[in-house]
mmCIF file of C-alpha atoms in Angstrom:
data_model
loop_
_atom_site.group_PDB
_atom_site.id
_atom_site.type_symbol
_atom_site.label_atom_id
_atom_site.label_comp_id
_atom_site.label_asym_id
_atom_site.label_seq_id
_atom_site.Cartn_x
_atom_site.Cartn_y
_atom_site.Cartn_z
ATOM 1 C CA MET A 5 16.696 4.523 -1.422
ATOM 2 C CA ALA A 6 14.077 3.332 0.586
ATOM 3 C CA GLU A 7 11.722 4.829 -0.206
ATOM 4 C CA LYS A 8 9.917 4.277 4.124
ATOM 5 C CA THR A 9 11.013 2.378 7.157
ATOM 6 C CA VAL A 10 7.871 0.192 8.202
ATOM 7 C CA ILE A 11 9.336 -1.573 11.780
ATOM 8 C CA VAL A 12 8.481 -5.368 11.071
ATOM 9 C CA MET A 13 7.382 -7.204 15.201
ATOM 10 C CA GLU A 14 8.066 -10.813 14.420
ATOM 11 C CA GLY A 15 5.824 -12.273 16.492
ATOM 12 C CA ASP A 16 5.267 -16.540 17.403
ATOM 13 C CA GLN A 17 3.941 -19.980 16.110
ATOM 14 C CA THR A 18 1.452 -19.630 12.825
ATOM 15 C CA GLY A 19 1.656 -16.008 13.558
ATOM 16 C CA GLN A 20 5.562 -15.765 12.439
ATOM 17 C CA GLU A 21 4.469 -17.722 9.499
ATOM 18 C CA LEU A 22 1.836 -15.037 8.222
ATOM 19 C CA LEU A 23 3.883 -12.043 8.560
ATOM 20 C CA GLU A 24 6.312 -13.380 6.548
ATOM 21 C CA GLU A 25 4.065 -14.160 3.711
ATOM 22 C CA ALA A 26 2.691 -10.713 4.067
ATOM 23 C CA LEU A 27 6.665 -9.357 3.327
ATOM 24 C CA ARG A 28 6.677 -11.383 0.429
ATOM 25 C CA VAL A 29 3.550 -9.493 -0.749
ATOM 26 C CA LEU A 30 5.600 -5.890 0.289
ATOM 27 C CA ASP A 31 8.597 -6.741 -1.361
ATOM 28 C CA ALA A 32 9.877 -4.794 -4.166
ATOM 29 C CA SER A 33 9.751 -6.724 -6.529
ATOM 30 C CA VAL A 34 6.025 -7.177 -6.467
ATOM 31 C CA ILE A 35 4.379 -3.597 -5.470
ATOM 32 C CA GLY A 36 7.250 -1.651 -7.927
ATOM 33 C CA PHE A 37 9.475 0.401 -4.582
ATOM 34 C CA GLU A 38 12.053 -0.496 -1.823
ATOM 35 C CA ILE A 39 10.260 -0.290 1.794
ATOM 36 C CA GLU A 40 13.388 0.066 4.489
ATOM 37 C CA PHE A 41 12.445 -3.135 6.952
ATOM 38 C CA ARG A 42 13.324 -2.527 10.526
ATOM 39 C CA ARG A 43 13.303 -6.037 12.461
ATOM 40 C CA PHE A 44 12.505 -6.215 15.712
ATOM 41 C CA ASP A 45 11.813 -10.088 17.593
ATOM 42 C CA LEU A 46 8.813 -10.018 19.608
ATOM 43 C CA SER A 47 8.420 -13.833 19.948
ATOM 44 C CA LEU A 48 7.525 -15.130 23.228
ATOM 45 C CA GLN A 49 11.329 -16.374 24.609
ATOM 46 C CA HIS A 50 13.209 -13.627 23.028
ATOM 47 C CA ARG A 51 10.770 -11.309 25.241
ATOM 48 C CA ARG A 52 11.284 -13.130 28.471
ATOM 49 C CA ASP A 53 15.049 -13.185 27.872
ATOM 50 C CA THR A 54 15.169 -9.686 27.111
ATOM 51 C CA ARG A 55 12.487 -8.977 30.036
ATOM 52 C CA ASN A 56 10.139 -6.779 27.295
ATOM 53 C CA GLN A 57 13.027 -4.625 26.756
ATOM 54 C CA VAL A 58 12.839 -5.675 22.788
ATOM 55 C CA VAL A 59 9.375 -3.981 22.774
ATOM 56 C CA HIS A 60 10.042 -0.828 24.199
ATOM 57 C CA GLU A 61 12.770 -0.784 22.093
ATOM 58 C CA ALA A 62 10.556 -1.381 18.794
ATOM 59 C CA ALA A 63 7.997 0.784 20.174
ATOM 60 C CA ALA A 64 10.683 3.771 20.381
ATOM 61 C CA ALA A 65 11.372 2.784 16.091
ATOM 62 C CA MET A 66 7.852 2.845 15.244
ATOM 63 C CA ARG A 67 7.443 6.030 16.805
ATOM 64 C CA GLU A 68 10.513 7.448 15.030
ATOM 65 C CA THR A 69 9.300 6.202 11.786
ATOM 66 C CA GLY A 70 5.921 6.025 12.293
ATOM 67 C CA LEU A 71 4.606 2.727 10.404
ATOM 68 C CA GLY A 72 4.733 -0.956 11.839
ATOM 69 C CA ILE A 73 3.306 -4.310 11.214
ATOM 70 C CA LYS A 74 3.463 -7.510 13.612
ATOM 71 C CA ALA A 75 2.603 -10.948 13.603
ATOM 72 C CA ALA A 76 0.614 -12.447 16.250
ATOM 73 C CA THR A 77 2.255 -12.700 19.452
ATOM 74 C CA ILE A 78 1.385 -15.637 22.972
ATOM 75 C CA THR A 79 -0.032 -13.374 25.714
ATOM 76 C CA PRO A 80 1.450 -16.430 28.915
ATOM 77 C CA GLU A 81 -0.857 -16.875 31.706
ATOM 78 C CA ALA A 82 0.932 -16.748 34.511
ATOM 79 C CA LYS A 83 1.246 -13.560 36.675
ATOM 80 C CA GLY A 84 4.447 -11.899 36.572
ATOM 81 C CA ASP A 85 5.669 -13.144 33.341
ATOM 82 C CA VAL A 86 6.055 -10.649 30.491
ATOM 83 C CA GLY A 87 2.442 -10.248 29.733
ATOM 84 C CA SER A 88 1.249 -8.589 27.064
ATOM 85 C CA PRO A 89 3.528 -7.161 24.087
ATOM 86 C CA ASN A 90 -0.009 -4.666 22.827
ATOM 87 C CA ALA A 91 -0.399 -3.229 26.148
ATOM 88 C CA ILE A 92 3.738 -1.616 26.251
ATOM 89 C CA LEU A 93 2.871 -0.974 22.538
ATOM 90 C CA ARG A 94 -0.531 0.759 22.754
ATOM 91 C CA GLU A 95 1.167 2.954 25.584
ATOM 92 C CA GLU A 96 5.066 3.937 24.409
ATOM 93 C CA ILE A 97 3.258 5.567 20.746
ATOM 94 C CA ASP A 98 0.598 6.854 21.897
ATOM 95 C CA GLY A 99 -2.088 4.440 20.391
ATOM 96 C CA THR A 100 -5.390 6.036 21.430
ATOM 97 C CA VAL A 101 -7.628 4.676 18.373
ATOM 98 C CA ILE A 102 -8.064 1.040 17.213
ATOM 99 C CA VAL A 103 -9.804 0.218 13.234
ATOM 100 C CA ARG A 104 -10.743 -3.155 12.342
ATOM 101 C CA THR A 105 -12.834 -3.102 9.505
ATOM 102 C CA GLY A 106 -14.535 -6.191 8.377
ATOM 103 C CA ARG A 107 -15.654 -6.802 4.413
ATOM 104 C CA ARG A 108 -17.330 -9.997 2.596
ATOM 105 C CA ILE A 109 -14.884 -12.412 1.318
ATOM 106 C CA PRO A 110 -16.326 -13.368 -1.503
ATOM 107 C CA GLY A 111 -17.743 -17.348 -1.866
ATOM 108 C CA ARG A 112 -18.273 -17.029 2.245
ATOM 109 C CA ALA A 113 -22.347 -15.923 2.482
ATOM 110 C CA PRO A 114 -22.443 -13.442 5.980
ATOM 111 C CA LEU A 115 -24.236 -14.559 8.375
ATOM 112 C CA THR A 116 -27.057 -11.909 7.939
ATOM 113 C CA GLY A 117 -26.616 -10.485 4.617
ATOM 114 C CA VAL A 118 -24.735 -7.946 4.972
ATOM 115 C CA TYR A 119 -21.909 -7.413 1.963
ATOM 116 C CA ALA A 120 -21.354 -3.685 2.181
ATOM 117 C CA PRO A 121 -17.800 -3.034 4.797
ATOM 118 C CA ILE A 122 -18.078 -2.309 8.329
ATOM 119 C CA SER A 123 -15.455 -0.193 10.186
ATOM 120 C CA VAL A 124 -14.498 0.047 13.740
ATOM 121 C CA VAL A 125 -13.249 2.890 15.497
ATOM 122 C CA ARG A 126 -13.261 3.160 19.247
ATOM 123 C CA MET A 127 -10.562 4.014 21.869
ATOM 124 C CA ALA A 128 -7.866 2.498 22.629
ATOM 125 C CA VAL A 129 -7.312 3.448 26.027
ATOM 126 C CA ASP A 130 -9.317 4.738 28.945
ATOM 127 C CA ASP A 131 -13.355 3.606 29.357
ATOM 128 C CA ALA A 132 -13.568 0.025 31.386
ATOM 129 C CA TYR A 133 -10.147 -1.133 30.700
ATOM 130 C CA GLY A 134 -7.236 -0.170 32.956
ATOM 131 C CA ALA A 135 -9.951 1.812 35.700
ATOM 132 C CA LYS A 136 -9.415 0.510 39.796
ATOM 133 C CA GLU A 137 -11.390 -2.012 41.063
ATOM 134 C CA TRP A 138 -11.939 -2.997 44.681
ATOM 135 C CA ARG A 139 -15.543 -4.346 46.780
ATOM 136 C CA GLU A 140 -16.582 -3.560 50.071
ATOM 137 C CA GLY A 141 -18.679 -5.292 52.682
ATOM 138 C CA ASN A 142 -19.377 -8.544 53.081
ATOM 139 C CA GLY A 143 -22.148 -11.033 52.147
ATOM 140 C CA LEU A 144 -24.777 -10.162 50.253
ATOM 141 C CA ASP A 145 -24.716 -6.583 51.159
ATOM 142 C CA GLU A 146 -21.084 -6.724 49.676
ATOM 143 C CA VAL A 147 -20.721 -4.135 46.882
ATOM 144 C CA ALA A 148 -18.011 -3.884 43.880
ATOM 145 C CA TYR A 149 -17.003 -0.122 42.594
ATOM 146 C CA ARG A 150 -14.741 0.486 39.718
ATOM 147 C CA THR A 151 -13.799 4.087 38.340
ATOM 148 C CA GLU A 152 -13.488 5.075 34.884
ATOM 149 C CA HIS A 153 -12.870 7.282 32.638
ATOM 150 C CA ILE A 154 -12.418 8.933 29.426
ATOM 151 C CA SER A 155 -11.003 12.036 27.262
ATOM 152 C CA ARG A 156 -11.907 14.760 25.221
ATOM 153 C CA ARG A 157 -9.237 14.188 23.400
ATOM 154 C CA VAL A 158 -9.447 10.749 22.988
ATOM 155 C CA CYS A 159 -12.721 10.979 21.994
ATOM 156 C CA ARG A 160 -12.209 13.893 19.654
ATOM 157 C CA GLN A 161 -9.751 12.006 17.906
ATOM 158 C CA VAL A 162 -12.252 8.571 17.774
ATOM 159 C CA ALA A 163 -14.813 11.002 16.159
ATOM 160 C CA GLU A 164 -12.639 12.949 14.079
ATOM 161 C CA PHE A 165 -11.158 9.405 12.451
ATOM 162 C CA ALA A 166 -14.254 8.146 12.367
ATOM 163 C CA PHE A 167 -15.606 11.073 9.910
ATOM 164 C CA GLN A 168 -12.058 10.495 7.922
ATOM 165 C CA GLN A 169 -12.658 6.563 7.673
ATOM 166 C CA ALA A 170 -16.010 7.152 6.993
ATOM 167 C CA LYS A 171 -14.542 9.627 3.980
ATOM 168 C CA ARG A 172 -12.463 7.167 2.429
ATOM 169 C CA MET A 173 -15.020 4.852 2.039
ATOM 170 C CA LYS A 174 -18.089 6.468 0.986
ATOM 171 C CA ALA A 175 -19.662 5.073 4.351
ATOM 172 C CA LYS A 176 -22.164 6.782 6.904
ATOM 173 C CA VAL A 177 -20.631 7.710 10.244
ATOM 174 C CA PHE A 178 -23.380 5.285 12.394
ATOM 175 C CA GLY A 179 -24.646 4.664 15.925
ATOM 176 C CA GLY A 180 -22.432 5.890 19.110
ATOM 177 C CA PRO A 181 -22.828 6.022 22.894
ATOM 178 C CA LYS A 182 -25.272 5.679 25.240
ATOM 179 C CA TYR A 183 -25.819 9.144 26.111
ATOM 180 C CA THR A 184 -28.979 9.015 26.810
ATOM 181 C CA VAL A 185 -28.231 7.417 30.576
ATOM 182 C CA SER A 186 -25.063 8.948 30.367
ATOM 183 C CA PRO A 187 -25.207 13.000 29.117
ATOM 184 C CA VAL A 188 -21.873 13.202 31.266
ATOM 185 C CA TYR A 189 -19.531 10.068 30.736
ATOM 186 C CA GLU A 190 -20.641 8.973 28.143
ATOM 187 C CA GLY A 191 -22.420 12.299 25.944
ATOM 188 C CA MET A 192 -18.412 13.520 26.275
ATOM 189 C CA LEU A 193 -18.155 11.140 23.006
ATOM 190 C CA LYS A 194 -21.433 12.610 21.016
ATOM 191 C CA GLU A 195 -20.349 15.826 21.624
ATOM 192 C CA GLU A 196 -17.466 15.612 20.024
ATOM 193 C CA LEU A 197 -18.940 12.869 16.794
ATOM 194 C CA ASP A 198 -21.369 16.243 16.599
ATOM 195 C CA GLU A 199 -18.974 18.084 16.146
ATOM 196 C CA ALA A 200 -16.822 16.620 13.889
ATOM 197 C CA ALA A 201 -19.726 16.223 11.919
ATOM 198 C CA LYS A 202 -19.746 20.337 11.443
ATOM 199 C CA ARG A 203 -16.681 20.029 10.440
ATOM 200 C CA HIS A 204 -17.195 17.167 7.510
ATOM 201 C CA PRO A 205 -20.797 17.843 6.296
ATOM 202 C CA GLU A 206 -20.202 16.007 2.806
ATOM 203 C CA VAL A 207 -20.118 12.609 5.318
ATOM 204 C CA ARG A 208 -23.475 11.567 6.109
ATOM 205 C CA TYR A 209 -24.286 10.681 10.437
ATOM 206 C CA GLU A 210 -27.005 8.532 11.977
ATOM 207 C CA PRO A 211 -26.000 9.132 15.584
ATOM 208 C CA GLN A 212 -28.114 5.712 17.591
ATOM 209 C CA LEU A 213 -27.515 5.000 20.556
ATOM 210 C CA ILE A 214 -25.307 1.679 20.987
ATOM 211 C CA ASP A 215 -27.867 -0.508 22.137
ATOM 212 C CA ALA A 216 -30.252 0.092 19.112
ATOM 213 C CA THR A 217 -26.590 -0.059 16.522
ATOM 214 C CA TYR A 218 -26.385 -3.479 17.314
ATOM 215 C CA ALA A 219 -30.407 -3.810 17.215
ATOM 216 C CA LEU A 220 -29.816 -2.522 13.406
ATOM 217 C CA LEU A 221 -26.903 -4.351 12.708
ATOM 218 C CA LEU A 222 -28.308 -7.618 12.451
ATOM 219 C CA THR A 223 -30.953 -5.540 9.142
ATOM 220 C CA THR A 224 -27.997 -3.921 7.487
ATOM 221 C CA SER A 225 -26.959 -5.477 3.962
ATOM 222 C CA GLY A 226 -26.023 -2.415 1.450
ATOM 223 C CA GLU A 227 -24.144 0.108 2.740
ATOM 224 C CA PRO A 228 -21.079 1.192 4.140
ATOM 225 C CA LEU A 229 -20.572 1.510 7.436
ATOM 226 C CA VAL A 230 -18.527 3.427 10.589
ATOM 227 C CA ILE A 231 -19.208 2.645 13.810
ATOM 228 C CA PRO A 232 -17.487 5.193 16.654
ATOM 229 C CA THR A 233 -17.195 3.569 20.147
ATOM 230 C CA LEU A 234 -16.054 3.434 23.415
ATOM 231 C CA ASN A 235 -13.349 1.564 24.030
ATOM 232 C CA ARG A 236 -15.793 -1.498 25.690
ATOM 233 C CA ASP A 237 -18.366 -1.187 23.646
ATOM 234 C CA GLY A 238 -15.713 -1.274 21.093
ATOM 235 C CA ASP A 239 -13.767 -4.413 21.716
ATOM 236 C CA CYS A 240 -17.311 -6.103 21.763
ATOM 237 C CA MET A 241 -18.719 -4.385 18.617
ATOM 238 C CA SER A 242 -15.545 -5.222 16.689
ATOM 239 C CA ASP A 243 -15.586 -9.238 17.200
ATOM 240 C CA LEU A 244 -19.700 -8.791 16.900
ATOM 241 C CA VAL A 245 -18.969 -6.589 13.200
ATOM 242 C CA LEU A 246 -16.210 -9.138 12.151
ATOM 243 C CA GLN A 247 -17.881 -12.288 12.630
ATOM 244 C CA MET A 248 -21.570 -11.130 10.584
ATOM 245 C CA PHE A 249 -19.250 -11.481 7.255
ATOM 246 C CA GLY A 250 -18.475 -15.350 8.513
ATOM 247 C CA SER A 251 -15.062 -14.809 8.771
ATOM 248 C CA ILE A 252 -11.883 -12.472 10.391
ATOM 249 C CA ALA A 253 -9.626 -13.737 6.963
ATOM 250 C CA GLY A 254 -10.951 -10.663 5.445
ATOM 251 C CA SER A 255 -10.315 -7.842 8.061
ATOM 252 C CA GLU A 256 -7.335 -6.753 9.291
ATOM 253 C CA SER A 257 -6.496 -4.034 11.918
ATOM 254 C CA LEU A 258 -5.142 -1.205 12.997
ATOM 255 C CA LEU A 259 -3.742 1.052 15.771
ATOM 256 C CA LEU A 260 -3.119 4.778 15.243
ATOM 257 C CA SER A 261 -1.748 7.459 17.450
ATOM 258 C CA VAL A 262 -2.864 10.805 16.274
ATOM 259 C CA ASP A 263 -1.015 14.226 16.103
ATOM 260 C CA ASP A 264 -2.730 17.596 17.840
ATOM 261 C CA HIS A 265 -4.002 18.588 14.043
ATOM 262 C CA LEU A 266 -5.944 15.042 14.106
ATOM 263 C CA ARG A 267 -3.957 13.053 12.109
ATOM 264 C CA PRO A 268 -2.279 9.355 12.674
ATOM 265 C CA LYS A 269 1.607 10.162 13.131
ATOM 266 C CA VAL A 270 2.296 6.181 14.296
ATOM 267 C CA VAL A 271 0.316 3.787 12.703
ATOM 268 C CA MET A 272 0.065 0.219 13.405
ATOM 269 C CA ALA A 273 -0.812 -2.808 11.669
ATOM 270 C CA GLU A 274 -1.828 -6.509 12.551
ATOM 271 C CA ALA A 275 -4.632 -9.267 11.756
ATOM 272 C CA PRO A 276 -6.853 -10.143 14.018
ATOM 273 C CA HIS A 277 -6.353 -12.863 14.575
ATOM 274 C CA GLY A 278 -4.320 -15.039 17.091
ATOM 275 C CA THR A 279 -1.100 -17.507 16.868
ATOM 276 C CA ALA A 280 -3.266 -20.925 16.084
ATOM 277 C CA PRO A 281 -0.732 -22.937 17.260
ATOM 278 C CA ALA A 282 -2.911 -26.195 15.991
ATOM 279 C CA LEU A 283 -1.506 -24.329 12.547
ATOM 280 C CA TYR A 284 1.655 -24.126 12.976
ATOM 281 C CA GLY A 285 4.180 -25.377 10.136
ATOM 282 C CA LYS A 286 1.380 -27.303 7.922
ATOM 283 C CA ASN A 287 1.283 -24.518 5.500
ATOM 284 C CA VAL A 288 -2.310 -24.251 5.135
ATOM 285 C CA ALA A 289 -2.855 -21.080 7.653
ATOM 286 C CA ASN A 290 -4.945 -18.276 5.909
ATOM 287 C CA PRO A 291 -1.995 -15.266 5.177
ATOM 288 C CA MET A 292 -5.450 -13.112 3.958
ATOM 289 C CA ALA A 293 -6.108 -10.605 6.909
ATOM 290 C CA MET A 294 -1.629 -9.955 7.401
ATOM 291 C CA ILE A 295 -2.116 -9.392 3.834
ATOM 292 C CA LEU A 296 -4.419 -6.703 4.083
ATOM 293 C CA ALA A 297 -2.971 -5.692 7.091
ATOM 294 C CA GLY A 298 0.238 -4.762 4.652
ATOM 295 C CA ALA A 299 -2.268 -3.293 2.059
ATOM 296 C CA ALA A 300 -3.698 -1.091 4.239
ATOM 297 C CA LEU A 301 -0.467 0.307 6.358
ATOM 298 C CA LEU A 302 0.733 1.430 2.276
ATOM 299 C CA SER A 303 -2.689 3.727 2.142
ATOM 300 C CA TYR A 304 -0.704 5.369 5.122
ATOM 301 C CA PHE A 305 2.894 5.791 3.596
ATOM 302 C CA ASP A 306 0.717 9.077 1.522
ATOM 303 C CA THR A 307 2.389 8.332 -1.739
ATOM 304 C CA GLU A 308 1.210 7.450 -4.930
ATOM 305 C CA ASN A 309 2.828 4.279 -6.001
ATOM 306 C CA ALA A 310 1.749 3.417 -2.375
ATOM 307 C CA THR A 311 -2.088 3.482 -3.071
ATOM 308 C CA ALA A 312 -1.851 1.970 -5.682
ATOM 309 C CA ALA A 313 0.291 -1.072 -4.856
ATOM 310 C CA SER A 314 -2.539 -0.631 -1.274
ATOM 311 C CA ARG A 315 -4.871 -1.108 -4.148
ATOM 312 C CA ALA A 316 -3.975 -3.935 -6.134
ATOM 313 C CA ILE A 317 -3.141 -5.733 -3.146
ATOM 314 C CA TYR A 318 -6.919 -5.680 -1.707
ATOM 315 C CA GLU A 319 -8.360 -6.276 -5.308
ATOM 316 C CA ALA A 320 -5.774 -8.893 -5.916
ATOM 317 C CA ALA A 321 -6.501 -11.183 -2.220
ATOM 318 C CA LEU A 322 -10.053 -11.079 -2.338
ATOM 319 C CA GLU A 323 -9.856 -11.722 -6.584
ATOM 320 C CA ALA A 324 -7.662 -14.918 -6.031
ATOM 321 C CA VAL A 325 -10.127 -15.921 -3.364
ATOM 322 C CA ALA A 326 -13.075 -15.200 -5.474
ATOM 323 C CA ASP A 327 -12.114 -17.057 -8.435
ATOM 324 C CA GLY A 328 -11.390 -20.344 -6.182
ATOM 325 C CA VAL A 329 -7.980 -20.204 -4.908
ATOM 326 C CA ARG A 330 -9.324 -20.494 -0.958
ATOM 327 C CA THR A 331 -7.272 -22.167 1.779
ATOM 328 C CA ALA A 332 -9.104 -24.958 3.761
ATOM 329 C CA ASP A 333 -10.384 -22.305 5.935
ATOM 330 C CA LEU A 334 -12.308 -21.164 3.099
ATOM 331 C CA GLY A 335 -13.454 -24.442 2.266
ATOM 332 C CA GLY A 336 -10.681 -24.889 -0.773
ATOM 333 C CA SER A 337 -7.777 -26.590 -0.578
ATOM 334 C CA THR A 338 -5.217 -23.672 -1.671
ATOM 335 C CA SER A 339 -1.657 -24.242 0.928
ATOM 336 C CA THR A 340 -0.561 -20.120 2.254
ATOM 337 C CA THR A 341 1.749 -19.649 0.233
ATOM 338 C CA GLU A 342 -0.343 -21.036 -2.891
ATOM 339 C CA PHE A 343 -2.230 -18.315 -2.034
ATOM 340 C CA THR A 344 0.516 -15.744 -1.452
ATOM 341 C CA ASP A 345 2.548 -17.126 -4.923
ATOM 342 C CA GLU A 346 -0.843 -15.733 -6.466
ATOM 343 C CA VAL A 347 -1.916 -12.857 -5.118
ATOM 344 C CA ILE A 348 2.142 -11.345 -5.980
ATOM 345 C CA ARG A 349 1.633 -12.621 -9.817
ATOM 346 C CA ARG A 350 -2.324 -10.625 -10.094
ATOM 347 C CA VAL A 351 -0.374 -7.325 -7.336
ATOM 348 C CA ARG A 352 2.206 -7.920 -11.009
ATOM 349 C CA THR A 353 0.396 -8.010 -13.226
ATOM 350 C CA LYS A 354 -2.171 -4.890 -12.320
ATOM 351 C CA LEU A 355 0.494 -2.647 -12.010
ATOM 352 C CA GLU A 356 2.201 -3.496 -14.955
ATOM 353 C CA VAL A 357 -1.439 -2.939 -16.716
ATOM 354 C CA TRP A 358 -2.381 0.858 -15.121
ATOM 355 C CA GLU A 359 1.165 1.836 -15.593
ATOM 356 C CA THR A 360 0.742 0.840 -19.272
ATOM 357 C CA LEU A 361 -2.757 2.902 -18.994
ATOM 358 C CA GLY A 362 -0.907 5.742 -17.401
ATOM 359 C CA GLU A 363 -1.917 7.734 -14.244
ATOM 360 C CA ALA A 364 -6.002 6.893 -14.681
ATOM 361 C CA GLY A 365 -5.855 3.486 -14.722
ATOM 362 C CA ALA A 366 -4.455 3.543 -10.700
ATOM 363 C CA ARG A 367 -7.713 5.444 -9.640
#
């Protein structure tokens, strides 16, 4: 009997190819236990054919199972087309927190010398996105307006998850909003961060204004960090953080819905990259980010064997790169499928050795 059911959201072009590589790693013959995969075709053509009904169905399935993994998809630019499936998924699973983690890839020189992982925990809703905008006046007297809002509920969820993530990473919660300039609006997130710090006294907490956070990141190197942010700030911050490590190949992205007890109730994992149409069908794209998305999803199964498999996948992927098994984007000549094959070989070996050594070996 399958241990968990994961909703698989198929995508477009290279995004779909890399999803299939990640699913190969999550096969029972590799990780040692069954996962039921329920597939939904979120390719652009099928979204058009169903007028986005398939996206709503995938979201409903995720609400039921609590777990999803999504391939990169094409968002058409034309007005009146099907738009982005991410916006629909985010709304229908009540996704309020996005987590993106940057980490050093062996053999890839970070841009600033940073080598400890950094997670950006941001609002997935509210703030500048979805705000009403309008203009009044003419000529140089024309004025543009925008309504923005954030809620205490979402602020609390972001703050709490930031501390949970920091505890998991043995990291420090670092940064925060511009609460000195905006004590009412941005100060709400700062208030919730301060309260979360009281609930988690074991986690180090160093609040900084968002501008200081950007500046100080350029001098950081040896300390793992978790950076909580508003929606707009986090969008910019996560792009910066991932590029600080020289490549987004070692990163995964999580969208979370949080319950009233501040625990994740739905988790959707994906890679932070797009569909890479220029690489489609060439078997050269790097599957590591998608594979790590699968590993991250396993960590939310809350079972010992899934936790061990998650760790094995993370280690196998990064160790493979360290040993020179690299796709073209990392300066190597390994194909997409060859890289996955090597990760699978290493995962099987690790899990077998850990099982032989007993439970202590997998910790």
